Coordinates of C-alpha atoms in Angstrom, one line a residue:
Chain A
M474 CA 0.0 0.0 0.0
S475 CA 1.6 3.3 -1.0
S476 CA 1.7 6.0 1.5
K477 CA -0.6 8.2 -0.6
V478 CA -3.3 5.5 -0.6
E479 CA -2.8 5.0 3.1
R480 CA -3.2 8.7 3.7
W481 CA -6.5 8.8 1.8
C482 CA -7.8 5.6 3.5
G483 CA -7.1 7.2 6.9
L484 CA -9.0 10.4 6.0
L485 CA -11.8 8.4 4.6
V486 CA -12.1 6.3 7.8
L487 CA -12.1 9.4 9.9
L488 CA -14.8 11.0 7.8
V489 CA -17.0 7.9 7.8
L490 CA -16.7 7.7 11.6
A491 CA -17.5 11.3 12.0
V492 CA -20.6 10.9 10.0
L493 CA -21.6 7.8 12.0
I494 CA -21.3 9.8 15.2
V495 CA -23.2 12.8 14.0
I496 CA -26.2 11.0 12.4
P497 CA -27.9 9.9 15.6
F498 CA -27.7 13.4 17.0
L499 CA -29.0 14.9 13.8
S500 CA -31.7 12.3 13.7
I501 CA -33.0 13.1 17.2
F502 CA -32.7 16.8 16.6
L503 CA -34.7 16.8 13.4
A504 CA -37.3 14.6 15.0
S505 CA -37.6 17.0 17.9
M506 CA -38.5 19.8 15.4
Q507 CA -41.4 17.9 13.9
P508 CA -45.0 18.7 14.9
A509 CA -46.0 17.0 18.1
G510 CA -47.6 13.5 17.7
S511 CA -46.8 13.3 14.0
A512 CA -45.3 10.2 12.5
V513 CA -41.7 10.8 11.6
T514 CA -39.6 8.9 9.1
G515 CA -35.8 8.6 9.7
L516 CA -33.8 11.6 8.7
S517 CA -36.3 14.1 7.3
L518 CA -36.4 17.8 7.4
P519 CA -39.6 19.1 9.1
E520 CA -41.9 21.0 6.8
E521 CA -42.1 23.8 9.3
W522 CA -39.6 24.1 12.2
N523 CA -41.5 23.7 15.4
L524 CA -40.3 24.5 18.9
D525 CA -43.6 23.6 20.5
N526 CA -42.3 20.2 21.6
Y527 CA -39.7 21.9 23.7
R528 CA -42.3 24.1 25.3
Q529 CA -44.4 21.1 26.1
A530 CA -41.5 19.0 27.4
W531 CA -40.3 21.9 29.5
T532 CA -43.6 22.7 31.1
A533 CA -45.9 19.6 31.0
A534 CA -43.1 17.1 31.7
G535 CA -41.5 19.3 34.2
F536 CA -38.0 19.5 32.8
S537 CA -37.4 22.8 34.5
T538 CA -37.7 21.1 37.8
L539 CA -35.7 18.1 36.7
L540 CA -32.9 20.3 35.3
R541 CA -32.8 22.3 38.5
N542 CA -32.5 19.1 40.6
S543 CA -29.6 18.0 38.3
L544 CA -27.9 21.3 38.9
V545 CA -28.4 21.2 42.6
V546 CA -27.0 17.7 42.9
A547 CA -24.0 18.6 40.7
L548 CA -23.3 21.8 42.5
L549 CA -23.1 20.0 45.8
V550 CA -21.2 16.9 44.5
V551 CA -18.5 18.8 42.6
P552 CA -17.2 21.1 45.3
V553 CA -17.3 18.5 48.1
S554 CA -15.6 15.9 45.9
V555 CA -12.9 18.3 44.8
V556 CA -12.1 19.7 48.2
L557 CA -12.0 16.3 50.0
A558 CA -10.0 14.7 47.2
T559 CA -7.6 17.6 47.2
L560 CA -7.0 17.2 50.9
A561 CA -6.6 13.5 50.7
G562 CA -4.5 13.6 47.5
Y563 CA -2.2 16.2 49.1
A564 CA -1.5 14.0 52.1
L565 CA -1.1 10.8 50.1
G566 CA 1.0 12.5 47.5
T567 CA 3.4 14.5 49.5
M568 CA 3.6 13.4 53.2
N569 CA 5.1 9.9 53.2
L570 CA 2.5 8.8 55.6
R571 CA 3.0 5.4 57.2
G572 CA 0.6 3.0 55.6
E573 CA 0.1 5.4 52.7
N574 CA 0.3 2.6 50.1
A575 CA -2.4 0.6 51.9
I576 CA -4.7 3.6 52.1
L577 CA -4.2 4.4 48.4
L578 CA -4.8 0.8 47.4
F579 CA -8.0 0.9 49.5
F580 CA -9.2 3.8 47.4
V581 CA -8.0 2.4 44.1
A582 CA -9.8 -0.8 44.8
G583 CA -13.0 1.2 44.5
L584 CA -12.3 2.4 41.0
T585 CA -14.5 -0.2 39.3
I586 CA -17.4 -0.3 41.7
P587 CA -20.6 -0.7 39.7
V588 CA -23.7 1.2 41.1
E589 CA -25.4 -2.2 41.2
F590 CA -23.1 -3.3 44.0
I591 CA -23.9 -0.5 46.4
V592 CA -27.4 0.7 45.6
I593 CA -29.5 -1.9 47.4
P594 CA -28.4 -1.2 51.0
L595 CA -28.1 2.5 50.2
Y596 CA -31.7 2.6 49.3
F597 CA -32.8 0.8 52.5
N598 CA -30.4 2.6 54.8
L599 CA -31.0 6.1 53.5
Q600 CA -34.7 5.5 53.8
A601 CA -34.2 4.4 57.4
V602 CA -32.4 7.6 58.3
G603 CA -35.0 9.8 56.6
L604 CA -33.0 10.5 53.4
G605 CA -35.2 8.3 51.1
N606 CA -36.5 10.2 48.1
S607 CA -34.1 13.0 48.8
L608 CA -31.5 14.7 46.6
I609 CA -29.2 14.8 49.6
G610 CA -29.1 11.0 49.7
V611 CA -28.1 11.0 46.0
V612 CA -25.4 13.6 46.7
L613 CA -23.8 11.6 49.5
A614 CA -23.8 8.4 47.4
E615 CA -22.3 10.2 44.4
I616 CA -19.5 11.8 46.3
A617 CA -18.6 8.4 47.7
L618 CA -18.9 6.7 44.3
F619 CA -16.6 9.2 42.6
M620 CA -14.2 9.4 45.5
P621 CA -11.8 6.6 44.5
F622 CA -11.1 8.3 41.1
S623 CA -11.0 11.8 42.6
V624 CA -8.5 10.9 45.3
Y625 CA -6.4 8.9 42.9
W626 CA -6.4 11.8 40.4
M627 CA -5.4 14.4 42.9
R628 CA -2.8 12.2 44.6
N629 CA -1.1 11.6 41.2
H630 CA -1.1 15.3 40.6
F631 CA 0.5 16.2 43.9
R632 CA 2.9 13.3 43.5
A633 CA 4.1 14.8 40.2
M634 CA 4.9 18.1 41.8
P635 CA 8.7 18.8 42.3
R636 CA 9.6 17.6 45.8
E637 CA 11.8 20.7 46.3
L638 CA 8.8 23.0 46.3
V639 CA 7.3 21.3 49.3
D640 CA 10.6 20.7 51.0
A641 CA 11.7 24.4 50.6
A642 CA 8.4 25.6 52.1
R643 CA 8.8 23.2 55.0
V644 CA 12.3 24.4 55.6
D645 CA 10.9 27.9 55.8
G646 CA 8.6 26.8 58.5
A647 CA 5.3 26.7 56.6
S648 CA 2.7 24.6 58.1
S649 CA 1.1 21.8 55.9
A650 CA -2.0 23.9 55.4
V651 CA 0.0 26.9 54.2
I652 CA 2.0 24.7 51.9
L653 CA -1.1 23.4 50.3
R654 CA -2.8 26.8 50.0
A655 CA 0.1 29.0 49.1
V656 CA 2.4 26.7 47.2
L657 CA 0.6 23.8 45.7
L658 CA -3.0 25.0 45.0
P659 CA -2.0 27.8 42.6
L660 CA -0.2 25.2 40.5
A661 CA -3.1 22.7 40.7
R662 CA -5.6 24.6 38.6
P663 CA -5.5 22.4 35.5
A664 CA -5.8 19.2 37.6
L665 CA -8.6 20.7 39.7
T666 CA -10.5 21.9 36.6
T667 CA -10.3 18.6 35.0
L668 CA -11.5 16.8 38.1
A669 CA -14.3 19.2 38.5
V670 CA -15.6 18.8 34.9
L671 CA -15.3 15.0 35.1
V672 CA -17.2 14.8 38.3
F673 CA -19.8 17.3 37.0
M674 CA -20.3 15.1 34.0
W675 CA -20.6 11.8 36.0
S676 CA -23.0 13.5 38.4
W677 CA -25.1 15.0 35.5
N678 CA -25.3 11.6 33.7
Q679 CA -25.9 9.4 36.7
F680 CA -29.0 7.3 36.0
M681 CA -29.4 4.1 38.0
L682 CA -28.6 5.6 41.3
V683 CA -31.1 8.4 41.0
L684 CA -33.8 6.1 39.5
I685 CA -33.6 3.9 42.6
L686 CA -32.9 6.3 45.4
I687 CA -35.6 8.7 44.3
Q688 CA -38.9 7.0 43.7
D689 CA -40.9 10.1 43.0
P690 CA -40.4 10.8 39.2
D691 CA -40.9 14.6 39.6
S692 CA -38.1 14.9 42.2
R693 CA -35.5 13.1 40.1
T694 CA -32.6 14.6 38.0
A695 CA -32.9 15.2 34.3
P696 CA -31.6 11.8 32.9
A697 CA -33.6 9.8 35.4
G698 CA -36.7 11.9 34.6
L699 CA -36.0 11.3 30.9
G700 CA -36.0 7.6 31.6
F701 CA -39.5 7.9 33.1
F702 CA -40.6 10.2 30.3
V703 CA -39.8 7.4 27.8
G704 CA -42.3 5.2 29.6
Q705 CA -45.0 7.8 29.3
H706 CA -44.4 9.4 25.9
G707 CA -42.5 6.6 24.2
L708 CA -44.8 6.7 21.2
D709 CA -44.7 10.5 20.7
V710 CA -41.3 10.6 18.9
P711 CA -41.1 14.4 18.5
L712 CA -42.0 15.1 22.1
L713 CA -39.6 12.4 23.4
S714 CA -36.9 13.7 21.1
A715 CA -37.3 17.2 22.5
G716 CA -36.9 15.9 26.0
T717 CA -33.8 14.1 25.0
V718 CA -32.3 17.1 23.4
I719 CA -33.1 19.1 26.6
V720 CA -31.1 16.6 28.6
I721 CA -28.2 16.4 26.2
L722 CA -27.7 20.2 25.6
P723 CA -26.4 21.4 29.0
I724 CA -23.7 18.8 29.3
L725 CA -22.7 19.3 25.7
L726 CA -22.3 23.0 26.3
V727 CA -20.2 22.4 29.4
Y728 CA -18.1 20.0 27.2
L729 CA -17.6 22.6 24.5
I730 CA -16.6 25.2 27.0
F731 CA -14.2 23.0 28.9
Q732 CA -13.2 20.7 26.1
R733 CA -9.5 20.8 26.9
S734 CA -10.0 19.7 30.5
F735 CA -12.6 17.0 29.4
I736 CA -10.3 15.5 26.8
A737 CA -7.3 15.6 29.1
G738 CA -9.3 13.9 31.8
L739 CA -10.9 11.3 29.6
L740 CA -7.6 10.5 28.0
Q741 CA -5.4 10.1 31.2
G742 CA -8.2 9.5 33.5
G743 CA -9.0 6.0 32.4
L744 CA -8.5 3.5 35.2
K745 CA -4.7 3.2 35.4
G746 CA -4.8 0.8 38.2
Chain B
M908 CA 19.6 27.4 48.4
S909 CA 20.5 29.3 51.6
N910 CA 18.4 28.3 54.5
T911 CA 18.0 29.1 58.1
V912 CA 17.1 25.7 59.3
A913 CA 19.5 25.5 62.2
D914 CA 17.4 27.3 64.8
T915 CA 14.1 25.7 63.8
A916 CA 13.4 22.1 63.5
P917 CA 14.7 19.2 61.5
P918 CA 13.9 20.0 57.9
V919 CA 11.5 17.1 57.2
R920 CA 8.5 16.8 59.4
A921 CA 9.1 20.3 60.7
T922 CA 5.5 20.6 61.8
A923 CA 5.1 17.1 63.3
P924 CA 3.9 17.6 66.8
R925 CA 5.3 15.7 69.8
S926 CA 2.0 14.3 70.8
G927 CA 1.0 11.4 68.5
A928 CA 1.4 7.8 69.6
P929 CA 4.5 7.7 71.7
R930 CA 6.0 4.6 70.3
G931 CA 9.5 5.9 70.1
E932 CA 9.7 6.0 66.3
K933 CA 12.5 7.8 64.6
R934 CA 10.1 10.1 62.8
A935 CA 7.4 11.6 64.8
P936 CA 4.1 10.3 63.3
S937 CA 2.4 13.0 61.4
W938 CA -1.1 12.4 62.5
R939 CA -2.0 15.6 60.9
G940 CA -1.5 13.9 57.5
Y941 CA -4.2 11.4 58.4
L942 CA -6.6 14.2 59.2
Y943 CA -6.3 15.3 55.6
V944 CA -7.3 11.9 54.4
L945 CA -10.0 11.3 56.9
P946 CA -13.0 13.2 55.4
A947 CA -12.6 11.6 52.0
L948 CA -12.1 8.2 53.6
A949 CA -15.2 8.7 55.8
F950 CA -17.4 9.4 52.8
Y951 CA -16.0 6.5 50.8
V952 CA -16.3 4.0 53.7
L953 CA -19.8 5.2 54.8
F954 CA -21.5 5.4 51.4
A955 CA -19.6 3.0 49.3
V956 CA -17.5 0.4 51.2
L957 CA -20.0 -0.4 53.9
P958 CA -22.8 -0.7 51.3
M959 CA -20.7 -3.1 49.3
L960 CA -20.2 -5.3 52.4
H961 CA -23.8 -4.9 53.2
T962 CA -24.8 -6.1 49.7
V963 CA -22.7 -9.3 50.2
Y964 CA -24.3 -9.8 53.6
L965 CA -27.8 -9.4 52.2
S966 CA -27.0 -11.9 49.4
F967 CA -27.1 -14.7 52.0
F968 CA -30.7 -13.9 53.0
D969 CA -34.1 -14.4 51.6
W970 CA -35.6 -11.0 52.2
D971 CA -38.6 -9.2 50.7
G972 CA -37.4 -5.8 51.9
V973 CA -40.1 -5.5 54.5
T974 CA -40.5 -8.5 56.8
V975 CA -37.9 -10.4 58.7
A976 CA -35.1 -11.9 56.5
S977 CA -34.2 -15.5 56.7
W978 CA -30.7 -16.9 56.3
V979 CA -30.4 -19.1 53.2
G980 CA -26.6 -19.4 53.0
L981 CA -25.5 -19.9 49.4
G982 CA -29.1 -20.5 48.2
N983 CA -29.3 -17.3 46.3
Y984 CA -26.1 -18.0 44.5
R985 CA -27.3 -21.5 43.6
E986 CA -30.4 -19.8 42.1
V987 CA -28.2 -17.4 40.1
L988 CA -26.5 -20.4 38.5
A989 CA -29.6 -22.5 38.1
D990 CA -32.3 -20.0 36.9
P991 CA -32.0 -19.6 33.1
D992 CA -33.1 -16.0 33.3
L993 CA -30.3 -15.0 35.7
R994 CA -27.7 -17.1 34.0
G995 CA -28.8 -15.7 30.7
A996 CA -28.3 -12.2 31.9
V997 CA -24.7 -12.9 32.9
L998 CA -24.1 -14.5 29.4
N999 CA -25.7 -11.5 27.7
A1000 CA -23.4 -9.2 29.6
L1001 CA -20.4 -11.2 28.4
T1002 CA -21.7 -11.0 24.9
L1003 CA -22.0 -7.3 25.3
V1004 CA -18.3 -7.2 26.1
V1005 CA -17.6 -8.2 22.5
F1006 CA -19.6 -5.1 21.3
F1007 CA -18.7 -2.6 24.0
S1008 CA -15.0 -3.6 24.2
W1009 CA -13.5 -5.8 21.5
L1010 CA -15.1 -4.2 18.5
P1011 CA -14.2 -0.6 19.5
I1012 CA -10.7 -1.7 20.3
V1013 CA -10.3 -3.4 16.9
L1014 CA -11.8 -0.3 15.2
G1015 CA -9.3 1.8 17.1
M1016 CA -6.5 -0.4 16.0
V1017 CA -7.5 -0.2 12.4
M1018 CA -7.6 3.5 12.5
V1019 CA -4.3 3.9 14.3
G1020 CA -2.8 1.4 11.8
L1021 CA -4.0 3.7 9.0
L1022 CA -3.1 7.0 10.6
A1023 CA -0.1 6.3 12.8
R1024 CA 2.6 7.3 10.2
H1025 CA 0.8 10.3 9.0
P1026 CA 0.0 12.7 11.8
R1027 CA -2.9 14.8 10.7
R1028 CA -3.6 18.4 11.5
G1029 CA -7.4 18.1 11.6
M1030 CA -7.2 15.5 14.3
T1031 CA -8.2 17.9 17.1
A1032 CA -11.6 18.5 15.6
F1033 CA -12.1 14.8 15.1
R1034 CA -11.1 14.2 18.7
L1035 CA -13.6 16.7 19.9
L1036 CA -16.3 15.0 18.0
F1037 CA -15.3 11.4 18.8
F1038 CA -15.6 12.1 22.5
V1039 CA -19.1 13.4 22.3
P1040 CA -20.7 9.9 22.9
Q1041 CA -18.6 9.7 26.1
V1042 CA -20.0 13.0 27.4
V1043 CA -23.7 12.8 26.9
P1044 CA -25.9 10.7 29.2
L1045 CA -26.3 7.1 28.1
V1046 CA -30.0 7.3 28.7
A1047 CA -30.2 9.9 25.9
V1048 CA -27.9 7.8 23.7
G1049 CA -30.3 4.9 24.3
I1050 CA -33.4 6.9 23.5
T1051 CA -31.8 8.2 20.4
W1052 CA -30.9 4.7 19.2
R1053 CA -34.3 3.3 20.1
W1054 CA -35.7 5.8 17.6
M1055 CA -33.0 5.0 15.1
Y1056 CA -33.8 1.3 15.3
G1057 CA -37.6 1.8 15.1
S1058 CA -39.6 0.6 12.0
D1059 CA -39.5 4.2 10.7
G1060 CA -36.1 5.0 12.0
V1061 CA -32.9 5.9 10.3
V1062 CA -31.5 2.4 10.2
N1063 CA -34.4 1.0 8.2
Q1064 CA -34.5 4.2 6.1
A1065 CA -30.9 3.6 5.1
L1066 CA -31.5 -0.1 4.3
R1067 CA -34.4 0.8 2.1
A1068 CA -32.3 3.5 0.4
V1069 CA -29.9 0.8 -0.8
G1070 CA -32.6 -1.6 -1.8
L1071 CA -32.5 -3.9 1.3
D1072 CA -36.2 -3.6 2.1
T1073 CA -36.5 -7.3 3.0
V1074 CA -34.0 -6.9 5.8
T1075 CA -35.8 -4.1 7.6
R1076 CA -37.5 -4.8 10.8
A1077 CA -38.1 -3.4 14.3
W1078 CA -34.6 -4.3 15.4
L1079 CA -35.0 -4.0 19.1
G1080 CA -38.1 -6.2 19.1
D1081 CA -36.5 -9.0 17.1
A1082 CA -35.6 -11.9 19.2
D1083 CA -32.5 -12.7 17.1
F1084 CA -31.2 -9.2 16.7
A1085 CA -32.1 -7.3 19.8
L1086 CA -29.0 -8.1 21.7
I1087 CA -26.7 -7.3 18.8
A1088 CA -28.6 -4.1 18.2
V1089 CA -28.1 -3.1 21.8
G1090 CA -24.4 -4.1 21.6
L1091 CA -23.9 -1.9 18.6
V1092 CA -25.1 1.1 20.5
G1093 CA -22.2 0.3 22.9
T1094 CA -19.8 0.0 19.9
W1095 CA -21.0 3.4 18.8
A1096 CA -20.5 4.9 22.2
M1097 CA -17.1 3.4 22.9
S1098 CA -15.2 3.5 19.6
G1099 CA -14.3 7.1 19.7
L1100 CA -12.7 6.7 23.2
C1101 CA -10.6 3.8 22.0
M1102 CA -9.5 5.6 18.9
V1103 CA -8.4 8.7 20.6
L1104 CA -6.7 6.8 23.3
F1105 CA -4.7 4.8 20.9
F1106 CA -4.0 7.7 18.7
S1107 CA -2.5 9.7 21.5
G1108 CA -0.5 6.7 22.6
V1109 CA 1.0 6.2 19.2
Q1110 CA 2.0 9.9 19.0
K1111 CA 4.4 9.2 21.9
V1112 CA 6.3 6.6 19.9
D1113 CA 9.8 7.6 18.9
P1114 CA 9.6 8.2 15.1
N1115 CA 13.1 6.6 14.8
L1116 CA 11.5 3.3 15.6
Y1117 CA 9.4 3.6 12.5
E1118 CA 12.4 4.7 10.5
A1119 CA 14.3 1.6 11.7
A1120 CA 11.5 -0.7 11.0
R1121 CA 11.2 0.6 7.5
I1122 CA 14.9 0.3 6.8
D1123 CA 14.6 -3.3 7.9
G1124 CA 12.1 -3.6 5.1
A1125 CA 9.0 -3.9 7.3
G1126 CA 5.7 -3.4 5.5
P1127 CA 2.7 -1.5 7.1
V1128 CA 1.4 -4.7 8.7
R1129 CA 4.7 -5.8 10.2
E1130 CA 5.4 -2.3 11.3
F1131 CA 2.1 -2.2 13.1
R1132 CA 2.8 -5.5 14.8
T1133 CA 6.4 -4.8 15.8
V1134 CA 6.2 -1.1 16.6
T1135 CA 2.7 0.3 17.1
L1136 CA 1.1 -2.5 19.0
P1137 CA 3.8 -3.0 21.7
A1138 CA 3.8 0.7 22.2
L1139 CA 0.1 0.8 22.9
R1140 CA 0.1 -1.8 25.7
G1141 CA -0.8 0.7 28.4
E1142 CA -3.5 2.3 26.3
V1143 CA -5.0 -1.1 25.4
A1144 CA -5.1 -2.0 29.1
V1145 CA -7.0 1.2 29.9
A1146 CA -9.4 0.8 27.0
L1147 CA -10.1 -2.9 27.8
T1148 CA -10.8 -2.1 31.5
V1149 CA -13.0 0.9 30.9
T1150 CA -15.1 -0.7 28.2
T1151 CA -15.3 -4.1 29.8
V1152 CA -16.7 -2.6 33.0
A1153 CA -19.1 -0.5 30.9
A1154 CA -20.4 -3.7 29.3
L1155 CA -20.8 -5.8 32.4
A1156 CA -22.3 -3.0 34.5
S1157 CA -24.5 -1.7 31.6
F1158 CA -27.9 -0.6 32.6
D1159 CA -28.9 2.8 31.2
I1160 CA -28.9 1.8 27.5
V1161 CA -30.7 -1.5 28.0
Y1162 CA -33.3 0.1 30.3
V1163 CA -34.5 2.6 27.7
T1164 CA -34.0 0.5 24.6
T1165 CA -35.4 -2.9 25.3
D1166 CA -35.9 -3.2 29.0
G1167 CA -34.6 -6.7 28.7
G1168 CA -37.0 -7.8 26.0
P1169 CA -38.0 -9.4 23.8
A1170 CA -38.6 -12.4 26.1
G1171 CA -35.6 -11.6 28.3
N1172 CA -33.2 -11.8 25.4
T1173 CA -31.4 -8.6 26.4
N1174 CA -31.5 -9.0 30.1
V1175 CA -28.4 -7.8 31.8
P1176 CA -27.4 -8.2 35.5
G1177 CA -28.0 -4.5 36.2
L1178 CA -31.5 -4.7 35.0
L1179 CA -32.2 -7.8 37.1
V1180 CA -30.7 -6.2 40.2
Y1181 CA -33.1 -3.3 39.7
R1182 CA -36.1 -5.4 39.0
L1183 CA -35.6 -8.1 41.6
A1184 CA -34.9 -5.7 44.4
F1185 CA -37.3 -2.9 43.7
T1186 CA -40.3 -4.4 41.8
Q1187 CA -40.2 -8.1 42.7
N1188 CA -39.2 -7.8 46.4
E1189 CA -36.4 -10.4 46.1
V1190 CA -33.8 -8.3 47.8
G1191 CA -31.5 -11.1 48.8
L1192 CA -31.5 -12.6 45.3
A1193 CA -30.8 -9.1 43.8
A1194 CA -27.9 -8.7 46.2
A1195 CA -26.5 -12.1 45.0
V1196 CA -26.7 -11.0 41.4
A1197 CA -25.0 -7.7 42.2
T1198 CA -22.3 -9.6 44.1
V1199 CA -21.7 -12.0 41.2
L1200 CA -21.5 -9.0 38.9
A1201 CA -19.0 -7.2 41.0
A1202 CA -16.9 -10.4 41.3
M1203 CA -16.9 -10.8 37.5
I1204 CA -15.8 -7.2 37.1
L1205 CA -13.1 -7.6 39.7
F1206 CA -11.8 -10.8 38.1
L1207 CA -11.8 -9.4 34.6
V1208 CA -10.1 -6.2 35.5
F1209 CA -7.5 -8.1 37.5
T1210 CA -6.9 -10.5 34.6
I1211 CA -6.6 -7.6 32.1
T1212 CA -4.0 -5.7 34.2
R1213 CA -2.1 -9.0 34.6
L1214 CA -2.2 -9.9 30.9
V1215 CA -1.6 -6.6 29.3
K1216 CA 1.0 -5.2 31.7
P1217 CA 3.2 -8.2 32.6
E1218 CA 6.0 -6.2 34.2

């Protein structure tokens, strides 16, 4: 195979794949613009562009509440996860604690926990302490679920910092809190941003946990509400499509704004156990 | 570096207090360090580790979630092995591994094989696009594909356009094709990740290696086998782990596309855990399924890390 042929084959493969990735999104978007309740066929341009499905999904199906719930959960999960992981990662990455490897291994062991493995007792125990059907229960569970990755991520970041930085500050008599705040944190911005966007994404997209921990469909987050919406409006393709687009758009926007951090995180953040 | 250590404390552990456990160690134990770890650890233990242990514990009971549970030992596990529905779900999950994991990895390999020697400027835009399926909620992905697979959906529309009218069907409702159809949604969602992972891995390869291989008369295939593939070990391990876990623990896509149907042909463990525990009041059995699932994941991840990174 000559290198020219190879080059064109490569580009062709890339283009075909790009089209294959775009088509589903195009399909759902076009369907969402068709008149409500109409029969839609595959990829077809609507005769008149129609935003009424969005209005209906927004009000009748309560997506405004669902999105607000999603936002509340994410805005609680992200800062708590980031702060706690930073503290733990700092200690595990720079302090040579005794038993540090065992602690780290204990966290790393949790990297592949499936929701299925924790959700049953969570449901019963949160209910028992009065946190059944509450966003707080979801928040607590999500923080714990993402903690192995978050700690592992921050620990690796602090581990990679030049030792001299920390040592020099110690020599100058800085306390551990000051070293973290004044020396290490200013340098940690990229790592923190990446962690924050990843946790935001996982929190936003979490489905099974919310579906189970919150039984009342109106109190759920957007993806879980969408899951319920399918059951109710599965036959009304335009309306269902509008609901789907509503759930996709926010996270897509965040992705476009923070694409660098997202891609860095998704690339390096795979489970390097 | 000029320093004024002399009159303060020993350089390392300058802030370690004298209190701590008085065991006469050389280095004063820095209990403060543990305080930093404690909050994260507490969340993790309380809301993840204890629930895991609790799930295992529940798996030894027959419990409807309301009345008193009764100990059945390994009874639930025996049922998981014996009941064709439960066993079938485990087998389906293993089938999904082919679609969620192996196919995307092969696709990624093909692409890297074609592109490795010719770094491409437009790659950033492709990368941005290829990650989109990783970023949007899987529920939304599932709903989108459910519509694509429908009788009037894009898949059938495309088949009709090329004259394959006889092949068209409601894919997700077809006993023979539903599992494959669900699997291909996973292929769609995971392929971009594998490609971009491998592509970034290959860019770290020393170009001299390719030079050398070519001087030795290696063709593209041998070059791929001797240079590209070995360099990608780490990336392959990551891709295998992430996608295998996604396949075994799949729930979102299946829940909205087929809900396990037709006739249980697309059941997966996640779906059974949900249904058994929260609609059929078989909490103990659900816990056993969850435990088997977690054990499978643990075993496969362990095997993968062993196989792919032998150092």
